[in-house]
Amino acid sequence: MRKQLLIVAITATVFASVSYAQTYPGYRTGNYTGVNGAFFNPANIADNRFKWDINLAAINGFAGADQGGIKFSDITHNFDANDLKSNILKGQSHVNSLDYADLLGPSFMLSLSPNTSIALTTRSRVFANVKDVNGDLVNAIIDPAGAGITTPVALDGARTITHTTGWTEIGGSVGQVFSKKGSHHFFKGGITLKYIAGTADAYMTTNGISGSLQSLGNTTVVEGPAAGYISINATNANFTDYKFNDLFKFNGQGFGGDIGFVYEYRPNMDYSMYTNDRWANKYKLKIGVSLLDVGMIKFNQSGNLAANFNTNIPEGNQFDLNALNGKSVGEFIPVFNASPYFVAGTPQSNSYTVNLPTTVQANIDYLFNPNWAVNIAGQFNTNNSINFNLYEFNSYSITPRWENPLISVE
């Protein structure tokens, strides 16, 4: 029996199209993903191509919005987080965005028998949702002097949410083959249970914010009369200065899990050719379904920063957005406290629960010959985009693939 150590090289990909929001697109469709297949469907580790497999590290990123995006030219030169935000959060009103970074850490899989496999996995993620924000307002906060506002921009009072969560998870997976040996109809399933440690969280919601944005000299201001409601909560760790070691500073905890099933149609009844070769693809048609990221994180640290504010900027007065430039969401609180235009309301609880971005994943894989295949996949969000629910975008993809045990091209 051949054994192989799989070391996944660190690869970073950034996509501007919200229609392709699946993690590790292309790579996830292959039959030689080893232990990493558990992240996409825990049933993948059963009847695995590898007897055992180790992953050291793999990273994937996504940034997309419904009004802005990143061009290829943007990723061929250096740009910082503010450049990224400015490119993504474009548009005068109701900008929606999804951004994440996903690090697959040290993980191990072992096939206990031809029918049963187990895996231990680690993973760290940062996930951000933006809903219905005013793009001009965001860019005016990022760069008050260069926001490009030449005429007054009215704020329409929409309810907005800006929410970013970081967490690290440790998972244990079991995959099992259920069908009899030699059957045309092959069926397997798998489940992953995860301990989830929340590393950081920050959200800001607004409701009814009125007034207008105006350029004033080398800055941008919110011109009165303006009113509205602002709610903020943030952990000690913040995303303005988020570092690698922040992945291990636990500010919350919770539990979660994944479950999945795979069906394969195997027309060839003679499997003698596979007795000493576990690398071969035996199916003609494969259908997989999984439910991923079921669970939640409870943030309940005494050091959390929580505040509510009622906005009241009288006619003829302005609030200078320079005061918020370069600050994290949690650092907005002392700025608002020091301003006469924001009246602190009843403090909200610093204990709250964040729901993970639960999705249903489905894919159909058709094998033309032992090396060539095409995969049709769909990702379906199950969370409402309200309160503290993290949510994915629905996405669909068609991926042609050429693969063998050493290399895959998608």
Coordinates of C-alpha atoms in Angstrom, one line a residue:
M1 CA 0.0 0.0 0.0
R2 CA 1.4 3.3 -1.0
K3 CA 1.7 6.1 1.5
Q4 CA 2.1 9.8 0.7
L5 CA 2.7 12.9 2.7
L6 CA 0.7 15.7 1.2
I7 CA 2.1 19.2 1.9
V8 CA -0.2 21.9 0.5
A9 CA 1.7 25.0 -0.5
I10 CA 0.5 28.3 0.7
T11 CA -1.6 29.9 -2.1
A12 CA -3.5 33.1 -1.9
T13 CA -6.4 34.0 -4.2
V14 CA -8.5 37.1 -4.2
F15 CA -11.7 37.2 -6.3
A16 CA -13.8 40.2 -7.2
S17 CA -16.8 38.4 -8.4
V18 CA -19.5 37.6 -5.8
S19 CA -20.7 34.7 -8.0
Y20 CA -17.7 32.6 -7.0
A21 CA -17.7 32.9 -3.2
Q22 CA -16.9 29.2 -2.4
T23 CA -13.7 28.6 -0.4
Y24 CA -10.8 27.0 -2.4
P25 CA -12.7 27.1 -5.7
G26 CA -11.4 24.5 -8.2
Y27 CA -9.2 22.7 -5.6
R28 CA -12.2 21.6 -3.6
T29 CA -13.6 19.6 -6.5
G30 CA -10.7 17.2 -6.9
N31 CA -10.4 13.6 -5.7
Y32 CA -6.9 14.0 -4.3
T33 CA -7.5 16.7 -1.6
G34 CA -6.7 14.3 1.2
V35 CA -7.4 15.5 4.7
N36 CA -8.5 18.9 3.3
G37 CA -11.5 17.3 1.7
A38 CA -13.0 17.1 5.2
F39 CA -13.5 20.9 5.1
F40 CA -15.7 20.7 2.0
N41 CA -17.6 17.6 2.8
P42 CA -16.6 15.3 5.8
A43 CA -17.7 12.2 3.8
N44 CA -14.7 12.9 1.5
I45 CA -12.3 11.2 3.9
A46 CA -14.0 7.8 3.6
D47 CA -12.6 5.6 0.8
N48 CA -9.9 8.3 0.4
R49 CA -7.2 8.1 -2.2
F50 CA -4.7 8.4 0.6
K51 CA -4.0 5.8 3.3
W52 CA -2.9 8.7 5.5
D53 CA -2.4 12.4 4.8
I54 CA -1.0 15.5 6.5
N55 CA -1.7 19.2 5.7
L56 CA 0.7 21.8 7.0
A57 CA -0.9 25.0 5.8
A58 CA -3.1 26.4 3.0
I59 CA -4.7 29.8 2.7
N60 CA -7.5 31.2 0.7
G61 CA -9.0 34.7 0.5
F62 CA -12.0 36.4 -1.0
A63 CA -13.1 40.0 -1.4
G64 CA -16.3 41.0 -3.3
A65 CA -19.2 43.4 -3.4
D66 CA -22.3 44.1 -5.5
Q67 CA -21.1 47.5 -6.6
G68 CA -17.3 47.5 -6.4
G69 CA -14.5 45.0 -6.9
I70 CA -10.9 44.3 -7.5
K71 CA -9.4 44.4 -11.0
F72 CA -6.5 42.2 -11.9
S73 CA -4.3 45.2 -12.1
D74 CA -5.0 45.9 -8.4
I75 CA -3.4 42.7 -7.3
T76 CA -0.2 43.2 -9.3
H77 CA 1.1 45.9 -7.0
N78 CA 1.1 46.5 -3.3
F79 CA -2.0 47.9 -1.6
D80 CA -3.0 48.1 2.0
A81 CA -6.2 47.3 3.8
N82 CA -7.6 50.8 3.2
D83 CA -7.0 50.5 -0.5
L84 CA -8.9 47.2 -0.4
K85 CA -11.8 48.7 1.4
S86 CA -11.9 51.7 -1.0
N87 CA -12.0 49.3 -4.0
I88 CA -14.7 47.0 -2.5
L89 CA -17.0 49.5 -0.9
K90 CA -17.8 51.7 -3.8
G91 CA -21.2 53.2 -4.5
Q92 CA -23.4 55.9 -3.0
S93 CA -25.9 53.6 -1.0
H94 CA -26.8 50.1 -0.1
V95 CA -23.4 48.5 -0.7
N96 CA -23.2 44.8 0.2
S97 CA -19.9 43.0 0.7
L98 CA -18.5 39.7 1.7
D99 CA -14.8 39.3 2.6
Y100 CA -12.8 36.5 4.3
A101 CA -9.5 34.9 4.9
D102 CA -9.3 31.2 5.5
L103 CA -6.2 29.4 6.9
L104 CA -6.2 25.6 7.0
G105 CA -3.7 24.7 9.7
P106 CA -1.9 21.5 10.6
S107 CA -4.3 18.5 10.0
F108 CA -4.1 14.8 9.9
M109 CA -6.2 12.0 8.3
L110 CA -5.9 8.2 8.7
S111 CA -7.8 5.5 6.9
L112 CA -8.5 2.8 9.6
S113 CA -9.9 0.4 7.1
P114 CA -11.2 0.4 3.5
N115 CA -14.5 1.7 4.9
T116 CA -13.6 3.9 7.8
S117 CA -11.4 7.0 8.1
I118 CA -10.8 9.6 10.8
A119 CA -9.3 13.1 10.8
L120 CA -8.1 15.8 13.2
T121 CA -8.2 19.3 11.7
T122 CA -7.4 22.9 12.6
R123 CA -8.5 26.0 10.9
S124 CA -8.5 29.8 11.5
R125 CA -10.8 32.3 9.7
V126 CA -11.7 36.0 9.5
F127 CA -15.1 36.6 8.0
A128 CA -16.7 40.0 7.3
N129 CA -20.2 41.0 6.1
V130 CA -21.3 44.5 5.1
K131 CA -25.0 45.2 4.4
D132 CA -26.5 48.3 3.0
V133 CA -23.8 50.7 3.9
N134 CA -23.2 54.0 2.1
G135 CA -20.0 53.6 0.1
D136 CA -19.3 57.3 0.1
L137 CA -19.5 57.5 3.9
V138 CA -17.1 54.5 4.3
N139 CA -14.6 56.0 1.9
A140 CA -14.9 59.4 3.6
I141 CA -14.0 57.8 6.9
I142 CA -11.0 56.0 5.3
D143 CA -9.8 59.1 3.5
P144 CA -11.7 62.3 4.5
A145 CA -9.4 64.4 2.3
G146 CA -9.6 62.3 -0.8
A147 CA -13.2 60.9 -0.7
G148 CA -13.9 62.6 -4.0
I149 CA -17.2 64.1 -2.9
T150 CA -17.9 67.2 -5.1
T151 CA -21.6 67.7 -4.4
P152 CA -23.6 67.0 -1.2
V153 CA -24.4 63.3 -0.8
A154 CA -27.6 62.6 1.2
L155 CA -27.6 59.8 3.8
D156 CA -30.9 58.0 3.4
G157 CA -31.3 56.5 6.9
A158 CA -31.1 52.9 5.9
R159 CA -30.4 50.2 8.5
T160 CA -26.8 49.1 8.0
I161 CA -24.6 46.4 9.4
T162 CA -20.8 46.1 9.4
H163 CA -19.7 42.9 11.1
T164 CA -16.3 41.1 11.2
T165 CA -15.6 37.9 13.2
G166 CA -12.4 35.9 13.7
W167 CA -12.3 32.4 15.0
T168 CA -10.1 29.3 15.3
E169 CA -11.6 25.8 15.2
I170 CA -10.4 22.3 16.1
G171 CA -12.3 19.5 14.5
G172 CA -12.6 15.8 14.7
S173 CA -14.1 13.9 11.7
V174 CA -15.3 10.4 11.0
G175 CA -16.1 9.1 7.4
Q176 CA -17.8 5.8 6.8
V177 CA -18.7 3.8 3.6
F178 CA -22.2 2.3 3.9
S179 CA -22.6 0.3 0.6
K180 CA -21.5 -3.2 0.0
K181 CA -18.3 -4.0 -1.8
G182 CA -18.7 -4.2 -5.6
S183 CA -22.1 -2.4 -5.7
H184 CA -23.0 -0.2 -8.6
H185 CA -24.3 2.3 -6.1
F186 CA -21.7 3.5 -3.7
F187 CA -22.7 5.6 -0.7
K188 CA -20.7 7.1 2.1
G189 CA -21.2 9.8 4.8
G190 CA -19.2 11.8 7.3
I191 CA -19.5 14.1 10.3
T192 CA -17.2 16.7 11.9
L193 CA -17.6 18.1 15.4
K194 CA -15.7 21.3 16.2
Y195 CA -14.6 23.3 19.2
I196 CA -14.7 27.0 18.2
A197 CA -12.6 29.7 19.8
G198 CA -13.6 33.2 19.0
T199 CA -10.5 35.4 18.5
A200 CA -12.1 38.7 17.7
D201 CA -15.4 40.3 16.8
A202 CA -16.5 43.8 15.9
Y203 CA -19.8 45.1 14.7
M204 CA -21.5 48.4 14.1
T205 CA -25.2 48.9 13.2
T206 CA -26.9 52.1 12.2
N207 CA -30.5 52.9 11.8
G208 CA -32.1 56.1 10.5
I209 CA -28.8 58.1 10.0
S210 CA -29.7 61.2 8.1
G211 CA -27.9 64.4 7.1
S212 CA -25.5 64.8 4.2
L213 CA -21.9 64.3 3.3
Q214 CA -20.0 67.4 2.2
S215 CA -16.5 68.2 1.3
L216 CA -15.1 71.0 3.5
G217 CA -11.6 72.1 2.6
N218 CA -9.3 69.0 3.0
T219 CA -11.8 66.9 4.9
T220 CA -15.3 65.5 4.7
V221 CA -18.1 66.3 7.2
V222 CA -21.6 65.1 8.0
E223 CA -23.7 68.2 7.7
G224 CA -26.7 68.7 10.0
P225 CA -29.6 68.5 10.5
A226 CA -28.7 64.8 11.1
A227 CA -30.1 62.2 13.4
G228 CA -30.1 58.4 13.8
Y229 CA -29.1 55.5 16.0
I230 CA -25.7 53.8 16.3
S231 CA -24.8 50.5 18.1
I232 CA -21.3 49.2 18.6
N233 CA -19.7 46.2 20.2
A234 CA -16.1 45.0 19.9
T235 CA -13.7 42.7 21.6
N236 CA -10.2 43.7 22.8
A237 CA -8.6 42.3 19.7
N238 CA -9.4 44.5 16.7
F239 CA -9.1 44.1 12.9
T240 CA -7.3 47.3 12.3
D241 CA -4.1 45.8 13.7
Y242 CA -4.9 42.0 13.5
K243 CA -1.8 39.8 13.6
F244 CA -1.0 36.1 13.3
N245 CA -0.7 35.7 17.1
D246 CA -4.2 37.1 17.5
L247 CA -5.5 33.8 16.1
F248 CA -4.6 32.3 19.5
K249 CA -6.1 35.0 21.7
F250 CA -9.5 33.5 22.6
N251 CA -12.2 36.0 23.4
G252 CA -15.2 33.7 23.0
Q253 CA -16.1 30.1 22.5
G254 CA -18.7 27.8 21.0
F255 CA -19.3 24.5 19.2
G256 CA -20.2 23.6 15.6
G257 CA -20.2 20.9 13.1
D258 CA -20.4 19.7 9.5
I259 CA -22.2 16.7 8.0
G260 CA -22.1 15.3 4.4
F261 CA -23.0 12.5 2.1
V262 CA -21.6 11.3 -1.2
Y263 CA -23.2 9.0 -3.8
E264 CA -21.3 7.4 -6.7
Y265 CA -22.5 5.5 -9.7
R266 CA -19.9 2.8 -10.4
P267 CA -20.8 0.9 -13.6
N268 CA -17.8 -1.4 -13.6
M269 CA -18.4 -4.4 -11.4
D270 CA -14.9 -5.8 -11.7
Y271 CA -12.8 -4.1 -9.1
S272 CA -9.8 -6.6 -9.2
M273 CA -7.8 -3.9 -11.0
Y274 CA -8.1 -1.7 -7.9
T275 CA -7.0 -4.2 -5.3
N276 CA -3.5 -2.8 -5.1
D277 CA -4.3 0.7 -6.5
R278 CA -6.4 2.9 -4.3
W279 CA -5.6 5.9 -6.5
A280 CA -8.0 5.1 -9.3
N281 CA -11.4 6.9 -9.7
K282 CA -14.0 4.2 -9.9
Y283 CA -17.1 6.2 -10.5
K284 CA -18.7 7.6 -13.6
L285 CA -21.1 10.0 -11.7
K286 CA -20.6 11.4 -8.2
I287 CA -23.1 13.5 -6.2
G288 CA -22.2 15.2 -3.0
V289 CA -24.3 17.2 -0.5
S290 CA -23.0 18.7 2.8
L291 CA -24.2 21.1 5.5
L292 CA -21.3 23.2 6.7
D293 CA -20.6 25.6 9.6
V294 CA -23.5 24.8 11.8
G295 CA -22.9 26.4 15.2
M296 CA -22.2 29.6 17.1
I297 CA -19.7 31.6 19.1
K298 CA -20.5 33.3 22.4
F299 CA -18.5 36.4 23.1
N300 CA -18.7 37.2 26.8
Q301 CA -15.6 39.1 27.9
S302 CA -15.6 41.8 30.5
G303 CA -13.2 43.8 28.3
N304 CA -15.6 44.0 25.4
L305 CA -16.5 47.6 24.3
A306 CA -20.2 48.1 24.0
A307 CA -22.2 51.3 23.4
N308 CA -25.3 52.9 21.9
F309 CA -25.6 56.4 20.6
N310 CA -28.4 58.7 19.5
T311 CA -27.2 61.1 16.8
N312 CA -28.3 64.8 16.8
I313 CA -26.3 67.2 14.6
P314 CA -28.2 70.5 14.5
E315 CA -28.7 72.4 11.3
G316 CA -25.6 74.5 10.5
N317 CA -23.3 72.2 12.4
Q318 CA -20.9 69.5 11.1
F319 CA -19.2 66.4 12.4
D320 CA -15.7 66.1 11.0
L321 CA -15.0 62.5 9.8
N322 CA -11.3 63.0 10.3
A323 CA -12.0 62.1 14.0
L324 CA -12.7 58.5 12.9
N325 CA -9.9 58.1 10.4
G326 CA -7.5 55.2 11.1
K327 CA -9.5 53.9 14.0
S328 CA -11.1 50.5 14.7
V329 CA -14.8 50.2 15.4
G330 CA -14.1 49.9 19.1
E331 CA -12.1 53.1 19.0
F332 CA -15.1 55.0 17.6
I333 CA -16.7 54.8 21.1
P334 CA -14.5 57.4 22.8
V335 CA -14.7 59.7 19.8
F336 CA -18.5 59.7 20.0
N337 CA -18.4 60.1 23.8
A338 CA -16.3 63.2 23.4
S339 CA -18.6 64.8 20.8
P340 CA -21.7 66.8 21.7
Y341 CA -23.5 65.4 18.7
F342 CA -23.8 61.8 20.1
V343 CA -25.7 61.1 23.2
A344 CA -24.9 57.7 24.9
G345 CA -28.0 55.5 25.3
T346 CA -28.5 52.5 27.6
P347 CA -25.3 50.4 27.3
Q348 CA -26.0 47.0 25.7
S349 CA -24.7 43.7 27.0
N350 CA -21.1 42.8 26.1
S351 CA -22.3 39.2 25.9
Y352 CA -23.7 38.1 22.6
T353 CA -23.8 35.2 20.3
V354 CA -22.6 35.1 16.7
N355 CA -24.0 32.4 14.3
L356 CA -21.5 30.8 11.9
P357 CA -22.1 31.2 8.1
T358 CA -24.1 28.0 7.6
T359 CA -24.4 26.8 4.0
V360 CA -25.7 23.8 2.0
Q361 CA -23.1 22.7 -0.5
A362 CA -24.1 20.5 -3.5
N363 CA -22.0 19.2 -6.4
I364 CA -22.3 16.8 -9.3
D365 CA -19.0 15.4 -10.7
Y366 CA -19.0 13.6 -14.1
L367 CA -15.9 11.6 -15.1
F368 CA -15.3 11.4 -18.8
N369 CA -12.2 9.2 -18.4
P370 CA -9.8 8.4 -15.5
N371 CA -8.3 11.9 -15.7
W372 CA -10.9 14.3 -17.2
A373 CA -14.0 15.5 -15.3
V374 CA -16.4 18.4 -15.0
N375 CA -17.9 19.5 -11.7
I376 CA -21.1 21.5 -11.3
A377 CA -21.5 23.0 -7.8
G378 CA -23.8 25.2 -5.8
Q379 CA -23.5 27.0 -2.5
F380 CA -26.7 28.0 -0.7
N381 CA -26.8 30.3 2.3
T382 CA -29.2 29.3 5.1
N383 CA -28.7 32.4 7.4
N384 CA -30.8 35.5 7.5
S385 CA -28.7 38.7 7.1
I386 CA -29.8 40.2 10.4
N387 CA -28.5 40.6 13.9
F388 CA -25.2 38.7 14.4
N389 CA -25.7 36.0 11.7
L390 CA -22.6 35.7 9.5
Y391 CA -23.8 34.8 6.0
E392 CA -22.3 33.6 2.7
F393 CA -23.4 34.6 -0.8
N394 CA -25.2 32.0 -2.9
S395 CA -22.9 30.9 -5.7
Y396 CA -22.8 28.5 -8.6
S397 CA -19.8 27.2 -10.6
I398 CA -18.9 24.8 -13.5
T399 CA -15.3 23.6 -13.2
P400 CA -13.5 21.4 -15.8
R401 CA -10.7 19.3 -14.2
W402 CA -7.7 17.3 -15.3
E403 CA -6.1 15.3 -12.4
N404 CA -3.9 12.5 -11.4
P405 CA -2.4 11.5 -8.1
L406 CA 0.5 14.0 -8.4
I407 CA -1.2 17.1 -10.0
S408 CA -4.6 18.6 -10.6
V409 CA -5.5 21.4 -13.0
E410 CA -8.9 23.1 -12.5

